[in-house]
PDB file of C-alpha atoms and ligand atoms in Angstrom:
ATOM      1  CA  UNK A   2      16.266  61.350  39.440  1.00 57.00           C
ATOM      2  CA  UNK A   3      16.788  58.376  37.284  1.00 57.00           C
ATOM      3  CA  UNK A   4      14.047  56.423  35.697  1.00 61.00           C
ATOM      4  CA  UNK A   5      14.864  52.936  34.786  1.00 53.00           C
ATOM      5  CA  UNK A   6      12.580  51.199  32.430  1.00 50.00           C
ATOM      6  CA  UNK A   7      12.990  47.528  32.080  1.00 45.00           C
ATOM      7  CA  UNK A   8      11.430  45.917  29.132  1.00 40.00           C
ATOM      8  CA  UNK A   9      10.969  42.261  29.390  1.00 41.00           C
ATOM      9  CA  UNK A  10      10.792  40.641  26.040  1.00 32.00           C
ATOM     10  CA  UNK A  11       8.058  38.100  26.217  1.00 34.00           C
ATOM     11  CA  UNK A  12       9.436  34.878  24.914  1.00 38.00           C
ATOM     12  CA  UNK A  13       6.901  33.307  22.640  1.00 40.00           C
ATOM     13  CA  UNK A  14       5.896  29.913  23.888  1.00 43.00           C
ATOM     14  CA  UNK A  15       7.441  27.340  21.667  1.00 40.00           C
ATOM     15  CA  UNK A  16       4.859  25.163  20.058  1.00 45.00           C
ATOM     16  CA  UNK A  17       7.057  22.334  18.899  1.00 62.00           C
ATOM     17  CA  UNK A  18       7.735  20.286  21.881  1.00 91.00           C
ATOM     18  CA  UNK A  19      11.363  19.179  22.300  1.00 94.00           C
ATOM     19  CA  UNK A  20      12.122  21.642  25.153  1.00 93.00           C
ATOM     20  CA  UNK A  21       8.933  20.707  26.992  1.00 94.00           C
ATOM     21  CA  UNK A  22       9.550  17.084  26.168  1.00 97.00           C
ATOM     22  CA  UNK A  23      12.912  17.293  27.886  1.00 96.00           C
ATOM     23  CA  UNK A  24      11.273  17.976  31.257  1.00 96.00           C
ATOM     24  CA  UNK A  25       8.771  15.179  30.761  1.00 97.00           C
ATOM     25  CA  UNK A  26      11.577  12.869  29.717  1.00 98.00           C
ATOM     26  CA  UNK A  27      13.564  13.739  32.826  1.00 97.00           C
ATOM     27  CA  UNK A  28      10.574  12.943  35.034  1.00 97.00           C
ATOM     28  CA  UNK A  29       9.079   9.941  33.259  1.00 97.00           C
ATOM     29  CA  UNK A  30      11.775   8.226  31.222  1.00 98.00           C
ATOM     30  CA  UNK A  31      15.191   9.132  32.617  1.00 98.00           C
ATOM     31  CA  UNK A  32      14.743   7.135  35.838  1.00 97.00           C
ATOM     32  CA  UNK A  33      15.110   4.023  33.669  1.00 97.00           C
ATOM     33  CA  UNK A  34      16.564   5.262  30.408  1.00 98.00           C
ATOM     34  CA  UNK A  35      19.088   7.708  31.867  1.00 97.00           C
ATOM     35  CA  UNK A  36      19.250  11.463  31.260  1.00 94.00           C
ATOM     36  CA  UNK A  37      20.374  10.990  27.673  1.00 95.00           C
ATOM     37  CA  UNK A  38      18.463   7.811  26.944  1.00 97.00           C
ATOM     38  CA  UNK A  39      21.561   5.662  27.149  1.00 96.00           C
ATOM     39  CA  UNK A  40      19.844   3.194  29.491  1.00 96.00           C
ATOM     40  CA  UNK A  41      20.695   2.634  33.128  1.00 96.00           C
ATOM     41  CA  UNK A  42      22.752  -0.533  33.556  1.00 95.00           C
ATOM     42  CA  UNK A  43      21.115  -1.243  36.939  1.00 96.00           C
ATOM     43  CA  UNK A  44      17.646  -1.136  35.383  1.00 96.00           C
ATOM     44  CA  UNK A  45      18.655  -3.291  32.433  1.00 96.00           C
ATOM     45  CA  UNK A  46      20.133  -5.787  34.865  1.00 96.00           C
ATOM     46  CA  UNK A  47      17.083  -5.750  37.088  1.00 96.00           C
ATOM     47  CA  UNK A  48      14.752  -6.453  34.158  1.00 96.00           C
ATOM     48  CA  UNK A  49      17.231  -8.844  32.566  1.00 97.00           C
ATOM     49  CA  UNK A  50      17.012  -7.100  29.202  1.00 95.00           C
ATOM     50  CA  UNK A  51      19.220  -5.164  26.895  1.00 92.00           C
ATOM     51  CA  UNK A  52      18.053  -1.569  26.784  1.00 94.00           C
ATOM     52  CA  UNK A  53      18.828  -0.020  23.458  1.00 96.00           C
ATOM     53  CA  UNK A  54      20.122   3.534  23.741  1.00 97.00           C
ATOM     54  CA  UNK A  55      17.292   5.788  22.617  1.00 98.00           C
ATOM     55  CA  UNK A  56      19.843   7.553  20.402  1.00 97.00           C
ATOM     56  CA  UNK A  57      20.502   4.330  18.507  1.00 97.00           C
ATOM     57  CA  UNK A  58      19.475   3.493  14.997  1.00 97.00           C
ATOM     58  CA  UNK A  59      17.394   0.673  16.466  1.00 96.00           C
ATOM     59  CA  UNK A  60      15.138   3.128  18.265  1.00 97.00           C
ATOM     60  CA  UNK A  61      15.427   6.091  15.915  1.00 97.00           C
ATOM     61  CA  UNK A  62      14.307   3.993  12.959  1.00 98.00           C
ATOM     62  CA  UNK A  63      10.964   3.410  14.671  1.00 98.00           C
ATOM     63  CA  UNK A  64       8.204   5.694  13.473  1.00 98.00           C
ATOM     64  CA  UNK A  65       6.634   8.091  15.990  1.00 97.00           C
ATOM     65  CA  UNK A  66       3.516   5.938  16.048  1.00 97.00           C
ATOM     66  CA  UNK A  67       5.491   2.963  17.313  1.00 98.00           C
ATOM     67  CA  UNK A  68       7.239   4.940  20.041  1.00 98.00           C
ATOM     68  CA  UNK A  69       3.844   6.273  21.027  1.00 97.00           C
ATOM     69  CA  UNK A  70       2.625   2.698  21.304  1.00 98.00           C
ATOM     70  CA  UNK A  71       5.593   1.763  23.471  1.00 98.00           C
ATOM     71  CA  UNK A  72       4.877   4.673  25.816  1.00 98.00           C
ATOM     72  CA  UNK A  73       1.134   3.951  25.938  1.00 97.00           C
ATOM     73  CA  UNK A  74       1.215   0.154  26.070  1.00 97.00           C
ATOM     74  CA  UNK A  75       4.710  -0.712  27.192  1.00 97.00           C
ATOM     75  CA  UNK A  76       7.049  -3.099  25.460  1.00 96.00           C
ATOM     76  CA  UNK A  77       8.424  -6.316  26.838  1.00 95.00           C
ATOM     77  CA  UNK A  78       9.593  -5.472  30.331  1.00 95.00           C
ATOM     78  CA  UNK A  79       8.735  -1.807  30.032  1.00 96.00           C
ATOM     79  CA  UNK A  80       5.401  -1.001  31.597  1.00 96.00           C
ATOM     80  CA  UNK A  81       3.074   1.583  30.050  1.00 98.00           C
ATOM     81  CA  UNK A  82       3.999   5.086  31.175  1.00 97.00           C
ATOM     82  CA  UNK A  83       0.932   6.471  32.916  1.00 95.00           C
ATOM     83  CA  UNK A  84      -0.214  10.021  33.424  1.00 95.00           C
ATOM     84  CA  UNK A  85       0.925  11.622  30.191  1.00 96.00           C
ATOM     85  CA  UNK A  86      -1.338  13.808  28.087  1.00 96.00           C
ATOM     86  CA  UNK A  87      -1.301  13.341  24.322  1.00 95.00           C
ATOM     87  CA  UNK A  88       0.730  16.552  23.925  1.00 95.00           C
ATOM     88  CA  UNK A  89       3.296  15.397  26.486  1.00 96.00           C
ATOM     89  CA  UNK A  90       3.758  12.137  24.614  1.00 97.00           C
ATOM     90  CA  UNK A  91       4.333  14.058  21.391  1.00 96.00           C
ATOM     91  CA  UNK A  92       6.779  16.408  23.108  1.00 96.00           C
ATOM     92  CA  UNK A  93       8.688  13.524  24.640  1.00 97.00           C
ATOM     93  CA  UNK A  94       9.000  11.887  21.225  1.00 97.00           C
ATOM     94  CA  UNK A  95      10.214  15.209  19.780  1.00 97.00           C
ATOM     95  CA  UNK A  96      12.856  15.220  22.520  1.00 97.00           C
ATOM     96  CA  UNK A  97      13.833  11.611  21.852  1.00 97.00           C
ATOM     97  CA  UNK A  98      14.420  12.618  18.219  1.00 97.00           C
ATOM     98  CA  UNK A  99      16.982  15.186  19.393  1.00 96.00           C
ATOM     99  CA  UNK A 100      19.025  12.359  20.931  1.00 96.00           C
ATOM    100  CA  UNK A 101      19.697  10.761  17.571  1.00 93.00           C
ATOM    101  CA  UNK A 102      23.376   9.997  17.225  1.00 84.00           C
TER     102      UNK A 102
HETATM  103  C1  LIG B 226      10.331   1.545  34.710  1.00 82.44           C
HETATM  104  C2  LIG B 226      11.434   1.776  33.789  1.00 82.44           C
HETATM  105  C3  LIG B 226      11.107   2.454  32.458  1.00 82.44           C
HETATM  106  C4  LIG B 226      10.507   3.682  32.259  1.00 82.44           C
HETATM  107  C5  LIG B 226       9.976   4.641  33.303  1.00 82.44           C
HETATM  108  C6  LIG B 226      10.499   3.893  30.824  1.00 82.44           C
HETATM  109  N1  LIG B 226      11.059   2.830  30.180  1.00 82.44           N
HETATM  110 FE1  LIG B 226      11.274   2.616  28.168  1.00 82.44          FE
HETATM  111  N2  LIG B 226      12.044   0.742  28.437  1.00 82.44           N
HETATM  112  C7  LIG B 226      12.324   0.167  29.670  1.00 82.44           C
HETATM  113  C8  LIG B 226      12.872  -1.159  29.453  1.00 82.44           C
HETATM  114  C9  LIG B 226      13.320  -2.128  30.558  1.00 82.44           C
HETATM  115  C10 LIG B 226      12.917  -1.351  28.052  1.00 82.44           C
HETATM  116  C11 LIG B 226      13.367  -2.601  27.306  1.00 82.44           C
HETATM  117  C12 LIG B 226      12.117  -3.465  27.151  1.00 82.44           C
HETATM  118  C13 LIG B 226      12.401  -4.865  26.660  1.00 82.44           C
HETATM  119  O1  LIG B 226      13.162  -5.017  25.696  1.00 82.44           O
HETATM  120  O2  LIG B 226      11.843  -5.815  27.271  1.00 82.44           O
HETATM  121  C14 LIG B 226      12.388  -0.133  27.453  1.00 82.44           C
HETATM  122  C15 LIG B 226      12.251   0.076  26.082  1.00 82.44           C
HETATM  123  C16 LIG B 226      11.927   1.279  25.498  1.00 82.44           C
HETATM  124  C17 LIG B 226      11.946   1.535  24.084  1.00 82.44           C
HETATM  125  C18 LIG B 226      12.299   0.538  22.989  1.00 82.44           C
HETATM  126  C19 LIG B 226      13.780   0.379  22.877  1.00 82.44           C
HETATM  127  C20 LIG B 226      14.235  -0.967  23.318  1.00 82.44           C
HETATM  128  O3  LIG B 226      15.285  -1.065  23.991  1.00 82.44           O
HETATM  129  O4  LIG B 226      13.576  -1.949  22.967  1.00 82.44           O
HETATM  130  C21 LIG B 226      11.594   2.837  23.907  1.00 82.44           C
HETATM  131  C22 LIG B 226      11.497   3.605  22.597  1.00 82.44           C
HETATM  132  C23 LIG B 226      11.338   3.381  25.217  1.00 82.44           C
HETATM  133  N3  LIG B 226      11.536   2.411  26.155  1.00 82.44           N
HETATM  134  C24 LIG B 226      10.954   4.676  25.452  1.00 82.44           C
HETATM  135  C25 LIG B 226      10.584   5.174  26.710  1.00 82.44           C
HETATM  136  C26 LIG B 226      10.090   6.509  26.917  1.00 82.44           C
HETATM  137  C27 LIG B 226       9.971   7.580  25.839  1.00 82.44           C
HETATM  138  C28 LIG B 226       9.794   6.605  28.248  1.00 82.44           C
HETATM  139  C29 LIG B 226       9.188   7.791  28.986  1.00 82.44           C
HETATM  140  C30 LIG B 226       7.908   8.305  28.468  1.00 82.44           C
HETATM  141  C31 LIG B 226      10.124   5.334  28.858  1.00 82.44           C
HETATM  142  N4  LIG B 226      10.594   4.491  27.885  1.00 82.44           N
HETATM  143  C32 LIG B 226       9.994   5.033  30.214  1.00 82.44           C
HETATM  144  C33 LIG B 226      12.108   0.734  30.912  1.00 82.44           C
HETATM  145  C34 LIG B 226      11.459   1.934  31.153  1.00 82.44           C
END
């Protein structure tokens, strides 16, 4: 008789948020900004604005606090993004930082 013991290594939950932020980004930002933050041409056209790629220097040079403001209060044609907890906002910003070109 064979005894098979499977040991599942418990993956420690990551505290710093980029991986979690990726899921939030996909749900809350990608519909307009595209999966990699490049901006969806159809959305830019609809709003009549230029959407800066989130990877760009233009966006990446903004401090976290400003991006937080944009998410919470909107900017120009972008409406505030509702329904995000403080932690989710921080995670999403951590993810946006990974897009830097
Ligand atoms: C309904 C569509 C929509 C959603 C959803 C959305 N955005 Fe935006 N976002 C825009 C548009 C349009 C602009 C350009 C605004 C302008 O210049 O008038 C913009 C601008 C920005 C900017 C400033 C860069 C620029 O081009 O001026 C940042 C940063 C940003 N969005 C981050 C996010 C993040 C992070 C999320 C998700 C939490 C998000 N946005 C969700 C439409 C959206």
